[in-house]
Each structure stands twice: as structure tokens, then as C-alpha cells.
Amino acid sequence: MMVEKISVDVVIKGGMVLAMEDKGVIENGGVATSGDSILFVGSSKEVEARFSAAAEIDASGCVVMPGLINGHTHAAMTLFRGIADDLPLDQWLNQYIFPAEAKNLSDEFVYWGTKLAILEMLLGGTTTFCDMYLFEDSAARAAKEMKMRGVLGEVLYNFPSPNYGPLEEGFRYTEAFIQKWRGDPLIFPSVQPHGLDTCSPDLLIQSKELADRFGVPLVVHVAESKANVDYVKNRYGKSSFRYLDDLGVLSKRFVADHAVWVDLEEMEIMAERGVKVITNPESNMKLASGLAPIHRYIEKGIVVGLGTDGCASNNNLDLFGEMDTLAKLHKVYDQDPTHMDAFRVLNLATICGAQAFGLEYRIGTLRAGKKADIIVIDFNKPHLTPLYNPFSHLVYAALASDIRDVMVNGEILVRERKLKQADQEEILAKAREVSKKVNGIRT
Ligand SMILES: [Zn+2]
């Protein structure tokens, strides 16, 4: 008896599907998507028998998996890439980056800088990013136009901002930003005070109240460098997370970027409050900030996602490179090659990143009902042949340039490495044009 097929928008078949729900691998797998969501994940045979699609992607020789999640970046800093390197964090930030931002930032700068970042991220298999920057409404506009998923927040600190001016305006801007974007299918607003040395206790408390009022993430740089931790100790007489806990700002919605210099008591506090961590190993290496105790966090049940940090301290937005670095660095650090195995590292870059922002019911794995954020990686390459273990290849051998197709929210944005929804040449030309106006950097 003929069974009528279900009409769907896209089927992907013939590839090796890693749903990332567990270590399972579907050798000749298929995925069907309808609208913005995944409808079915299974074998190619089942997909062929049950669905007829408007568009088909033949993924033979490819791996199909959930899009990667860049848990922390400052996207528009792509336009400051390579402008000041080889400096310690406080000098780099205070003598170069903050002055450069004060002189150069504008809506236009952030709009094109974010588009450039999204271009790089999409072509490297990243489908969601968390961004802390200025003129964030322009970042949101760039993301929306490029159909990228983002958790976005205007950076708040106690000194005047090139965007909003005094802090009171910053809170007004953030609230308006949340009101404007909440409920959007792609843009998830958040509250993002910069750090413990740039934000007063009051600022942090008000930020927490605002985040709670709208139920959005509260994202803060915490304990990034030794100097940063010493500042908090000298000023407040406490460790970073003890200080934050005493302020009452820690909760399940609190996302700590970096968390490098943290003692055992602080880890207990973090675990108890449900604090999430985003680790950025390459940025921490480049600024010689140190190495976050990720293995200990995971042992204590603390959710850890992976980020690249901004392009001026990494200097790229490549999560494949970041995964490779994370794994190897922690093996050396712990002097244990079993630490940070490939599957775990891939989890950090997918479902754990989703959990960090409370998005695990929408993204992070391939499952029917979740949003269709899917990447197709071309394994028909010398450095990916032969294939014994796809998790191993993805972490230790694959390159961002192996990404072939990318889908976000059910829409194919990259096909055969070509961007479909935006003009790549226009973005590159605009980025060069804006960079010519960048000035005021001490070099
Ligand atoms: Zn950062």
C-alpha cells in the first residue's frame, strides 16, 4: 500500500548524523525540517520513505550535526583584529582597546563589524553567538539581517560609554533593547555588565534586578586575570564569587565569562547557585591570563560552554581551533591525556553552550521539535580520511573551512560554502572601508 509522503521544507540525507543527544552515530542518516524546526532525525531510508521535500541536501561523505555555539565574543571587534597584540590584559584593555573604542565606535562600525563576525562564524559552522558590546542594537540588526541566532547585550560599566553616555542611560538603553527584542525567534536579549573592576556593586545589583525582571541571562567577565582577582581582593576583601554571592547577584541565569582564577570555596558557591561558565582558552593564552579549571567545574556539575572572546584577543572566531586548543591545553595542564576527551569538548561547543543561556530546549542537539540549526561538514578531505571516530576528527583534525552547508532556524544560510542571504563581497569591502577610519591607537 502506498503511504502518502509528508511534505517538508528540507531533507538532509546520505551523511553521518551526530545528533549529540548521546554518543550515537547514524551512519547513513537523515534529517527532515519543516519551517524553523527539526521534524525527524533517523536513517536516510526512513527520511526517503516518509518525506518529500522542497529542498534536498545530499550529505554523502559529510557529517551532519548541530551548529556550534560561541558562548562569548565581542563580535564587532573583528574590525580591531591585529591592532594591538602581545600585551597583558590590563594594558591591552586600558591603553589600547578602551581608547580605540571611545574614538571609533558608532552604529555603523558595530553594524559592519558584527556582519563581518557573523560571516566568519557562519562559514566556520557557528550558528549561535553570545555578544557583549556597544551599540548592541546595531549588532542585533546585523544578526537579524543575516538570520543568525544571538544572545546579545549592551556592555555596562561605570565610566561614560561612547554609545549611551552615563550609566543611567545604559540601563535605559538595555531595558529598551530587551523590550524591543524579547520574543524574537533569533535575537535573545541579555544584561551584560562588563566586569568586577569596571562595575560598582550597585551596578551589578541593578543589572541582576533587570535580568530577573525579564528572565534573561546576566553575563559578566569574572576572574579573568590574576590582576583582576587581586583588584577585587584589595577593594572588597573577598574572592570574586564570594563577593558576587554576598551581593546576591548569583543565580542560574548568571553566566561568568572566563572564571580563570577561582578557589575551591568559590567553586562550591558556583555549583550551589547554578552559575554557568564560558571558557575562552585561546584568549586566556594570548593575554597570558591563565587557565580556567574546567575539569574541576565539570566534576562539580557546573555547566561550561566554549567561546572565542573578541577578535582582538584571539584573533579569530573559529570554534574548531578553539575545541582543539581546549582539549590539548587541559591535558597538559592536568597532566592527564584522558581529560577533556573529544566527545566532551564537542558537547561544550553545542549543548552545554545552549544550557548556559537557558536555550537547551531549542538548540544544541538534533532532536525532533528543536529549532533547525544544523551544519554539514565535508569529510571528503585528505586530513579527514580515513574515518574511525567522527568526534575525534571534529576536535583534532577538522578545520572551520571544512564546513559546507549551514542552516539556522530552518533556513539554509550557507550552501557549498557560499552565503545565500547576504553579499559576502559587500561585507568585506565595507569592513575595509570602515577600518580606514580607525585611529587613535597608541602603537
Ligand atoms: Zn570578553
CSV table of C-alpha atoms and ligand atoms in Angstrom, one decimal:
chain,number,residue,atom,x,y,z
A,1,MET,CA,0.0,0.0,0.0
A,2,MET,CA,1.3,3.4,-0.9
A,3,VAL,CA,1.6,5.8,2.1
A,4,GLU,CA,1.4,9.4,1.2
A,5,LYS,CA,4.6,11.3,2.0
A,6,ILE,CA,4.7,14.2,4.3
A,7,SER,CA,5.7,17.5,2.6
A,8,VAL,CA,8.6,19.2,4.4
A,9,ASP,CA,10.9,22.1,3.6
A,10,VAL,CA,14.3,20.4,3.7
A,11,VAL,CA,15.7,16.9,3.9
A,12,ILE,CA,19.4,16.3,4.5
A,13,LYS,CA,20.4,12.7,3.7
A,14,GLY,CA,23.3,10.4,3.0
A,15,GLY,CA,25.5,11.8,5.7
A,16,MET,CA,26.8,10.6,9.1
A,17,VAL,CA,24.4,12.2,11.6
A,18,LEU,CA,25.7,13.1,15.1
A,19,ALA,CA,22.6,14.2,17.0
A,20,MET,CA,24.8,15.0,20.1
A,21,GLU,CA,22.0,13.7,22.3
A,22,ASP,CA,24.5,10.9,23.2
A,23,LYS,CA,27.5,9.2,21.6
A,24,GLY,CA,25.2,7.7,19.0
A,25,VAL,CA,26.2,7.9,15.3
A,26,ILE,CA,23.7,7.3,12.5
A,27,GLU,CA,25.9,6.1,9.6
A,28,ASN,CA,23.6,6.7,6.7
A,29,GLY,CA,21.5,9.3,8.4
A,30,GLY,CA,18.9,11.8,7.5
A,31,VAL,CA,17.1,14.9,9.0
A,32,ALA,CA,13.9,16.4,7.9
A,33,THR,CA,13.0,20.0,8.8
A,34,SER,CA,9.7,21.9,8.5
A,35,GLY,CA,9.5,25.7,9.0
A,36,ASP,CA,12.0,26.6,11.7
A,37,SER,CA,12.1,23.2,13.3
A,38,ILE,CA,13.5,19.7,13.1
A,39,LEU,CA,10.7,17.3,12.3
A,40,PHE,CA,12.7,14.0,12.2
A,41,VAL,CA,16.1,12.6,12.8
A,42,GLY,CA,16.8,9.0,11.7
A,43,SER,CA,18.2,6.9,8.8
A,44,SER,CA,18.3,8.2,5.2
A,45,LYS,CA,16.0,5.3,4.3
A,46,GLU,CA,13.3,6.4,6.7
A,47,VAL,CA,13.6,10.0,5.6
A,48,GLU,CA,13.2,9.0,2.0
A,49,ALA,CA,10.2,6.8,2.7
A,50,ARG,CA,8.4,9.3,4.8
A,51,PHE,CA,9.1,12.8,3.5
A,52,SER,CA,9.0,14.7,0.3
A,53,ALA,CA,10.9,18.0,0.5
A,54,ALA,CA,11.1,21.3,-1.4
A,55,ALA,CA,14.9,21.3,-1.0
A,56,GLU,CA,17.3,18.4,-0.6
A,57,ILE,CA,20.8,18.3,0.6
A,58,ASP,CA,22.9,15.3,-0.3
A,59,ALA,CA,25.3,14.9,2.6
A,60,SER,CA,27.2,11.9,1.3
A,61,GLY,CA,30.7,11.9,2.7
A,62,CYS,CA,29.7,14.6,5.2
A,63,VAL,CA,29.0,14.8,8.9
A,64,VAL,CA,25.7,16.4,9.9
A,65,MET,CA,25.4,17.8,13.4
A,66,PRO,CA,24.0,20.7,15.5
A,67,GLY,CA,25.5,24.1,14.8
A,68,LEU,CA,28.3,25.3,17.2
A,69,ILE,CA,27.6,27.9,19.9
A,70,ASN,CA,30.1,30.6,20.5
A,71,GLY,CA,29.4,31.4,24.2
A,72,HIS,CA,31.3,34.6,24.4
A,73,THR,CA,32.6,37.2,22.0
A,74,HIS,CA,32.7,40.9,21.2
A,75,ALA,CA,31.7,40.5,17.6
A,76,ALA,CA,32.4,43.9,16.1
A,77,MET,CA,36.0,43.7,17.4
A,78,THR,CA,36.7,41.9,14.1
A,79,LEU,CA,37.4,45.5,13.0
A,80,PHE,CA,40.2,45.8,15.6
A,81,ARG,CA,41.7,42.4,14.7
A,82,GLY,CA,45.5,42.7,14.9
A,83,ILE,CA,45.5,46.3,16.1
A,84,ALA,CA,47.3,45.7,19.4
A,85,ASP,CA,48.8,42.3,20.3
A,86,ASP,CA,51.3,40.8,22.7
A,87,LEU,CA,50.3,42.8,25.8
A,88,PRO,CA,48.9,42.0,29.3
A,89,LEU,CA,45.2,42.2,29.7
A,90,ASP,CA,45.0,45.5,31.8
A,91,GLN,CA,47.4,47.3,29.5
A,92,TRP,CA,45.8,46.0,26.4
A,93,LEU,CA,42.4,46.9,27.6
A,94,ASN,CA,43.1,50.3,29.2
A,95,GLN,CA,45.8,51.7,26.9
A,96,TYR,CA,44.6,50.4,23.6
A,97,ILE,CA,41.1,48.8,23.4
A,98,PHE,CA,39.1,51.2,25.6
A,99,PRO,CA,40.6,54.3,23.9
A,100,ALA,CA,40.2,52.8,20.4
A,101,GLU,CA,36.6,52.1,21.2
A,102,ALA,CA,36.0,55.6,22.6
A,103,LYS,CA,37.3,57.2,19.4
A,104,ASN,CA,36.0,54.9,16.8
A,105,LEU,CA,32.8,53.2,17.8
A,106,SER,CA,29.5,54.1,16.1
A,107,ASP,CA,26.3,52.3,15.0
A,108,GLU,CA,27.9,51.9,11.6
A,109,PHE,CA,31.2,50.4,13.0
A,110,VAL,CA,29.3,47.9,15.1
A,111,TYR,CA,26.8,47.0,12.3
A,112,TRP,CA,29.6,46.2,9.8
A,113,GLY,CA,31.9,44.7,12.4
A,114,THR,CA,29.2,42.3,13.5
A,115,LYS,CA,28.3,41.4,10.0
A,116,LEU,CA,31.9,40.5,9.3
A,117,ALA,CA,32.0,38.4,12.5
A,118,ILE,CA,28.8,36.6,11.5
A,119,LEU,CA,30.2,35.9,8.1
A,120,GLU,CA,33.3,34.4,9.7
A,121,MET,CA,31.2,32.4,12.2
A,122,LEU,CA,28.7,31.0,9.7
A,123,LEU,CA,31.4,29.9,7.4
A,124,GLY,CA,33.0,28.2,10.4
A,125,GLY,CA,29.9,26.3,11.5
A,126,THR,CA,28.8,28.6,14.3
A,127,THR,CA,25.0,29.2,14.4
A,128,THR,CA,24.6,31.0,17.7
A,129,PHE,CA,26.8,33.6,19.4
A,130,CYS,CA,26.7,35.5,22.7
A,131,ASP,CA,27.8,39.0,22.2
A,132,MET,CA,28.8,41.7,24.7
A,133,TYR,CA,29.5,45.0,23.0
A,134,LEU,CA,28.4,48.6,22.5
A,135,PHE,CA,25.8,49.9,20.1
A,136,GLU,CA,24.2,46.5,20.6
A,137,ASP,CA,21.1,47.4,18.7
A,138,SER,CA,23.2,47.7,15.6
A,139,ALA,CA,24.6,44.2,16.4
A,140,ALA,CA,21.1,42.9,16.7
A,141,ARG,CA,20.1,44.5,13.4
A,142,ALA,CA,23.2,42.9,11.7
A,143,ALA,CA,22.4,39.5,13.2
A,144,LYS,CA,18.7,39.7,12.2
A,145,GLU,CA,19.5,40.7,8.7
A,146,MET,CA,22.0,37.8,8.4
A,147,LYS,CA,19.5,35.4,10.0
A,148,MET,CA,22.0,34.4,12.7
A,149,ARG,CA,21.0,33.4,16.2
A,150,GLY,CA,22.4,35.6,19.0
A,151,VAL,CA,22.3,36.2,22.8
A,152,LEU,CA,23.1,39.9,22.8
A,153,GLY,CA,23.6,42.6,25.5
A,154,GLU,CA,24.9,46.1,25.7
A,155,VAL,CA,28.0,46.3,27.8
A,156,LEU,CA,27.5,48.3,31.0
A,157,TYR,CA,30.3,50.0,33.1
A,158,ASN,CA,30.7,52.9,35.4
A,159,PHE,CA,32.6,55.2,33.1
A,160,PRO,CA,30.8,57.0,30.2
A,161,SER,CA,30.0,54.9,27.2
A,162,PRO,CA,30.6,56.0,23.6
A,163,ASN,CA,27.1,54.8,22.9
A,164,TYR,CA,24.8,55.8,25.8
A,165,GLY,CA,26.9,58.2,27.8
A,166,PRO,CA,26.2,58.0,31.6
A,167,LEU,CA,25.3,54.7,33.3
A,168,GLU,CA,21.6,55.6,33.9
A,169,GLU,CA,21.2,55.9,30.2
A,170,GLY,CA,22.9,52.5,29.9
A,171,PHE,CA,20.2,50.9,31.9
A,172,ARG,CA,17.5,52.7,29.9
A,173,TYR,CA,19.2,51.5,26.7
A,174,THR,CA,19.3,47.9,28.0
A,175,GLU,CA,15.7,47.9,29.1
A,176,ALA,CA,14.6,49.3,25.7
A,177,PHE,CA,16.8,46.7,24.0
A,178,ILE,CA,15.2,43.9,26.0
A,179,GLN,CA,11.6,45.2,25.3
A,180,LYS,CA,12.4,45.5,21.6
A,181,TRP,CA,13.9,42.1,21.0
A,182,ARG,CA,12.3,39.7,23.5
A,183,GLY,CA,10.1,37.2,21.9
A,184,ASP,CA,12.2,37.4,18.7
A,185,PRO,CA,12.9,34.0,17.2
A,186,LEU,CA,16.6,34.7,16.7
A,187,ILE,CA,17.7,37.5,19.0
A,188,PHE,CA,17.8,36.8,22.7
A,189,PRO,CA,18.4,40.0,24.8
A,190,SER,CA,20.5,39.8,28.0
A,191,VAL,CA,22.1,42.1,30.6
A,192,GLN,CA,25.9,42.3,30.4
A,193,PRO,CA,27.8,44.4,32.9
A,194,HIS,CA,31.5,44.3,31.9
A,195,GLY,CA,33.4,43.1,35.0
A,196,LEU,CA,34.1,43.4,38.7
A,197,ASP,CA,36.8,46.0,38.2
A,198,THR,CA,34.8,48.2,35.8
A,199,CYS,CA,31.4,47.9,37.5
A,200,SER,CA,30.4,49.1,41.0
A,201,PRO,CA,28.5,46.8,43.5
A,202,ASP,CA,25.4,48.9,42.8
A,203,LEU,CA,25.7,48.5,39.0
A,204,LEU,CA,25.9,44.7,39.5
A,205,ILE,CA,22.9,44.6,41.8
A,206,GLN,CA,20.8,46.8,39.4
A,207,SER,CA,21.9,44.6,36.5
A,208,LYS,CA,20.7,41.5,38.4
A,209,GLU,CA,17.3,43.1,39.1
A,210,LEU,CA,16.9,44.0,35.5
A,211,ALA,CA,17.8,40.5,34.3
A,212,ASP,CA,15.4,38.9,36.8
A,213,ARG,CA,12.6,41.3,35.8
A,214,PHE,CA,12.7,40.0,32.2
A,215,GLY,CA,14.0,36.5,32.9
A,216,VAL,CA,17.1,37.0,30.7
A,217,PRO,CA,20.8,35.9,31.2
A,218,LEU,CA,23.2,38.1,33.3
A,219,VAL,CA,26.6,37.8,31.6
A,220,VAL,CA,29.8,39.2,33.3
A,221,HIS,CA,33.5,38.8,32.9
A,222,VAL,CA,34.7,37.2,36.2
A,223,ALA,CA,38.2,36.4,37.5
A,224,GLU,CA,39.7,36.6,34.0
A,225,SER,CA,43.2,37.5,35.2
A,226,LYS,CA,45.3,37.5,38.4
A,227,ALA,CA,45.3,41.3,38.4
A,228,ASN,CA,41.5,41.3,38.2
A,229,VAL,CA,41.2,39.0,41.1
A,230,ASP,CA,43.8,41.0,43.1
A,231,TYR,CA,41.8,44.2,42.5
A,232,VAL,CA,38.6,42.6,43.9
A,233,LYS,CA,40.5,41.2,47.0
A,234,ASN,CA,42.1,44.6,47.7
A,235,ARG,CA,39.0,46.6,47.1
A,236,TYR,CA,36.4,44.3,48.7
A,237,GLY,CA,38.5,42.0,50.8
A,238,LYS,CA,37.0,38.9,49.1
A,239,SER,CA,37.4,36.4,46.3
A,240,SER,CA,35.4,37.1,43.2
A,241,PHE,CA,32.5,34.7,43.6
A,242,ARG,CA,32.3,35.2,47.4
A,243,TYR,CA,31.9,38.9,46.7
A,244,LEU,CA,29.3,38.3,44.0
A,245,ASP,CA,27.4,35.9,46.2
A,246,ASP,CA,27.4,38.4,49.1
A,247,LEU,CA,25.9,41.0,46.7
A,248,GLY,CA,23.2,38.4,46.0
A,249,VAL,CA,23.7,38.5,42.2
A,250,LEU,CA,24.4,34.8,41.5
A,251,SER,CA,21.7,32.6,40.2
A,252,LYS,CA,21.0,30.0,37.4
A,253,ARG,CA,20.9,32.9,35.0
A,254,PHE,CA,24.4,34.1,35.9
A,255,VAL,CA,27.0,33.4,33.1
A,256,ALA,CA,30.6,34.0,34.1
A,257,ASP,CA,33.0,34.6,31.2
A,258,HIS,CA,36.5,33.2,31.8
A,259,ALA,CA,36.4,32.2,35.6
A,260,VAL,CA,40.2,31.5,35.4
A,261,TRP,CA,41.3,32.4,39.0
A,262,VAL,CA,38.8,30.7,41.2
A,263,ASP,CA,39.4,28.8,44.5
A,264,LEU,CA,37.7,25.7,45.8
A,265,GLU,CA,35.3,27.6,48.1
A,266,GLU,CA,34.2,29.7,45.1
A,267,MET,CA,33.5,26.5,43.0
A,268,GLU,CA,31.2,25.3,45.8
A,269,ILE,CA,29.3,28.6,45.6
A,270,MET,CA,29.1,28.5,41.8
A,271,ALA,CA,27.8,24.9,41.9
A,272,GLU,CA,25.2,25.7,44.6
A,273,ARG,CA,23.9,28.8,42.8
A,274,GLY,CA,23.8,27.1,39.4
A,275,VAL,CA,26.3,29.6,37.9
A,276,LYS,CA,27.3,28.9,34.3
A,277,VAL,CA,30.9,29.4,32.9
A,278,ILE,CA,32.0,30.2,29.4
A,279,THR,CA,35.7,29.3,28.9
A,280,ASN,CA,37.8,31.1,26.2
A,281,PRO,CA,41.2,29.2,26.3
A,282,GLU,CA,42.9,30.9,23.3
A,283,SER,CA,42.1,34.4,24.5
A,284,ASN,CA,43.4,33.5,28.0
A,285,MET,CA,46.5,32.1,26.5
A,286,LYS,CA,47.2,35.1,24.2
A,287,LEU,CA,46.8,37.5,27.1
A,288,ALA,CA,48.6,35.1,29.4
A,289,SER,CA,45.7,35.4,31.8
A,290,GLY,CA,45.9,31.8,32.9
A,291,LEU,CA,43.9,28.6,32.5
A,292,ALA,CA,40.4,28.0,33.8
A,293,PRO,CA,40.0,24.9,36.0
A,294,ILE,CA,37.4,23.4,33.6
A,295,HIS,CA,37.8,19.8,34.6
A,296,ARG,CA,37.1,20.7,38.2
A,297,TYR,CA,34.0,22.7,37.2
A,298,ILE,CA,32.6,19.8,35.2
A,299,GLU,CA,33.3,17.4,38.1
A,300,LYS,CA,31.2,19.7,40.4
A,301,GLY,CA,28.4,19.7,37.9
A,302,ILE,CA,28.9,23.3,36.7
A,303,VAL,CA,27.8,23.9,33.1
A,304,VAL,CA,30.7,25.1,30.9
A,305,GLY,CA,30.3,26.4,27.4
A,306,LEU,CA,33.0,27.4,24.9
A,307,GLY,CA,33.7,30.9,23.5
A,308,THR,CA,36.4,32.6,21.4
A,309,ASP,CA,36.2,36.0,23.1
A,310,GLY,CA,36.7,39.0,20.8
A,311,CYS,CA,38.8,39.1,17.7
A,312,ALA,CA,41.4,41.4,19.2
A,313,SER,CA,42.4,38.8,21.8
A,314,ASN,CA,42.2,35.5,19.9
A,315,ASN,CA,42.4,36.5,16.9
A,316,ASN,CA,39.7,34.7,15.2
A,317,LEU,CA,36.1,33.3,15.8
A,318,ASP,CA,37.0,29.7,14.9
A,319,LEU,CA,35.4,27.2,17.3
A,320,PHE,CA,37.1,24.3,15.6
A,321,GLY,CA,40.5,25.7,16.5
A,322,GLU,CA,39.2,26.6,20.0
A,323,MET,CA,38.0,23.0,20.6
A,324,ASP,CA,41.4,21.6,19.6
A,325,THR,CA,43.2,24.0,21.9
A,326,LEU,CA,40.8,23.4,24.8
A,327,ALA,CA,41.3,19.7,24.7
A,328,LYS,CA,45.1,19.7,24.4
A,329,LEU,CA,45.7,22.5,26.8
A,330,HIS,CA,43.8,20.8,29.6
A,331,LYS,CA,45.5,17.5,29.1
A,332,VAL,CA,48.8,19.3,29.6
A,333,TYR,CA,47.5,21.4,32.5
A,334,ASP,CA,46.1,18.3,34.3
A,335,GLN,CA,48.9,16.1,33.1
A,336,ASP,CA,46.2,13.6,32.2
A,337,PRO,CA,45.5,12.7,28.5
A,338,THR,CA,42.1,11.3,29.4
A,339,HIS,CA,40.8,14.8,30.4
A,340,MET,CA,38.7,16.7,28.0
A,341,ASP,CA,38.1,13.9,25.6
A,342,ALA,CA,36.8,14.7,22.1
A,343,PHE,CA,33.1,14.0,22.8
A,344,ARG,CA,33.1,16.1,25.9
A,345,VAL,CA,34.7,19.0,24.1
A,346,LEU,CA,32.1,18.8,21.3
A,347,ASN,CA,29.4,18.9,24.0
A,348,LEU,CA,30.9,22.1,25.4
A,349,ALA,CA,30.6,23.7,22.0
A,350,THR,CA,27.0,22.5,21.4
A,351,ILE,CA,24.5,21.5,24.1
A,352,CYS,CA,26.5,23.0,27.1
A,353,GLY,CA,26.6,26.3,25.3
A,354,ALA,CA,22.8,26.1,24.9
A,355,GLN,CA,22.4,25.2,28.6
A,356,ALA,CA,24.5,28.2,29.6
A,357,PHE,CA,21.8,30.6,28.2
A,358,GLY,CA,18.8,28.5,29.0
A,359,LEU,CA,18.3,27.6,25.3
A,360,GLU,CA,18.7,23.8,25.7
A,361,TYR,CA,15.1,23.2,24.8
A,362,ARG,CA,15.5,25.0,21.5
A,363,ILE,CA,19.1,24.3,20.2
A,364,GLY,CA,22.3,22.3,21.0
A,365,THR,CA,21.3,18.9,19.7
A,366,LEU,CA,19.4,17.4,16.7
A,367,ARG,CA,16.0,16.3,18.1
A,368,ALA,CA,12.5,16.5,16.6
A,369,GLY,CA,10.9,19.7,17.9
A,370,LYS,CA,14.1,21.6,18.4
A,371,LYS,CA,15.0,24.6,16.1
A,372,ALA,CA,16.8,23.5,12.9
A,373,ASP,CA,20.3,24.9,13.5
A,374,ILE,CA,22.3,22.3,11.5
A,375,ILE,CA,25.8,22.1,10.0
A,376,VAL,CA,27.1,19.9,7.3
A,377,ILE,CA,30.9,19.2,7.4
A,378,ASP,CA,32.7,17.9,4.3
A,379,PHE,CA,34.8,14.9,5.4
A,380,ASN,CA,35.9,14.1,1.8
A,381,LYS,CA,39.3,15.7,2.6
A,382,PRO,CA,42.8,14.4,3.0
A,383,HIS,CA,43.1,15.4,6.7
A,384,LEU,CA,39.8,13.7,7.5
A,385,THR,CA,40.5,10.4,5.7
A,386,PRO,CA,40.1,7.6,6.8
A,387,LEU,CA,37.4,7.9,9.4
A,388,TYR,CA,37.3,5.7,12.5
A,389,ASN,CA,35.7,8.2,15.0
A,390,PRO,CA,33.9,11.3,13.9
A,391,PHE,CA,34.2,13.0,17.3
A,392,SER,CA,38.0,12.7,17.2
A,393,HIS,CA,38.2,14.2,13.7
A,394,LEU,CA,35.9,17.1,14.6
A,395,VAL,CA,38.0,18.1,17.6
A,396,TYR,CA,41.5,17.1,16.5
A,397,ALA,CA,41.6,17.3,12.7
A,398,ALA,CA,38.7,19.3,11.2
A,399,LEU,CA,39.1,22.9,10.1
A,400,ALA,CA,36.5,25.7,10.0
A,401,SER,CA,36.9,25.7,6.3
A,402,ASP,CA,35.5,22.1,6.1
A,403,ILE,CA,32.0,23.5,6.8
A,404,ARG,CA,30.0,23.0,3.6
A,405,ASP,CA,26.3,23.9,4.5
A,406,VAL,CA,24.8,25.8,7.4
A,407,MET,CA,21.1,26.1,8.4
A,408,VAL,CA,19.8,28.4,11.1
A,409,ASN,CA,16.2,28.3,12.3
A,410,GLY,CA,15.3,26.1,9.4
A,411,GLU,CA,16.7,28.3,6.7
A,412,ILE,CA,19.8,27.4,4.6
A,413,LEU,CA,22.2,30.3,5.0
A,414,VAL,CA,25.4,28.7,3.6
A,415,ARG,CA,25.3,26.2,0.7
A,416,GLU,CA,28.5,24.8,-0.8
A,417,ARG,CA,30.4,27.4,1.3
A,418,LYS,CA,28.5,30.3,-0.4
A,419,LEU,CA,26.5,32.7,1.7
A,420,LYS,CA,22.9,32.8,0.5
A,421,GLN,CA,21.3,35.6,2.5
A,422,ALA,CA,23.9,38.3,2.3
A,423,ASP,CA,26.6,39.6,0.0
A,424,GLN,CA,30.0,38.4,1.2
A,425,GLU,CA,32.0,40.8,-1.0
A,426,GLU,CA,29.9,43.8,0.2
A,427,ILE,CA,30.7,42.9,3.8
A,428,LEU,CA,34.4,42.6,3.2
A,429,ALA,CA,34.5,45.9,1.2
A,430,LYS,CA,32.6,47.7,3.9
A,431,ALA,CA,34.9,46.3,6.6
A,432,ARG,CA,38.0,47.6,4.8
A,433,GLU,CA,36.3,51.0,4.3
A,434,VAL,CA,35.4,51.4,8.0
A,435,SER,CA,38.9,50.2,9.0
A,436,LYS,CA,40.5,53.1,7.1
A,437,LYS,CA,38.8,55.5,9.6
A,438,VAL,CA,40.1,53.6,12.7
A,439,ASN,CA,42.5,55.9,14.5
A,440,GLY,CA,43.8,57.0,17.9
A,441,ILE,CA,45.6,53.8,18.7
A,442,ARG,CA,49.0,54.0,20.5
A,443,THR,CA,51.3,51.6,18.8
B,1,ZN,ZN,35.4,39.2,26.7
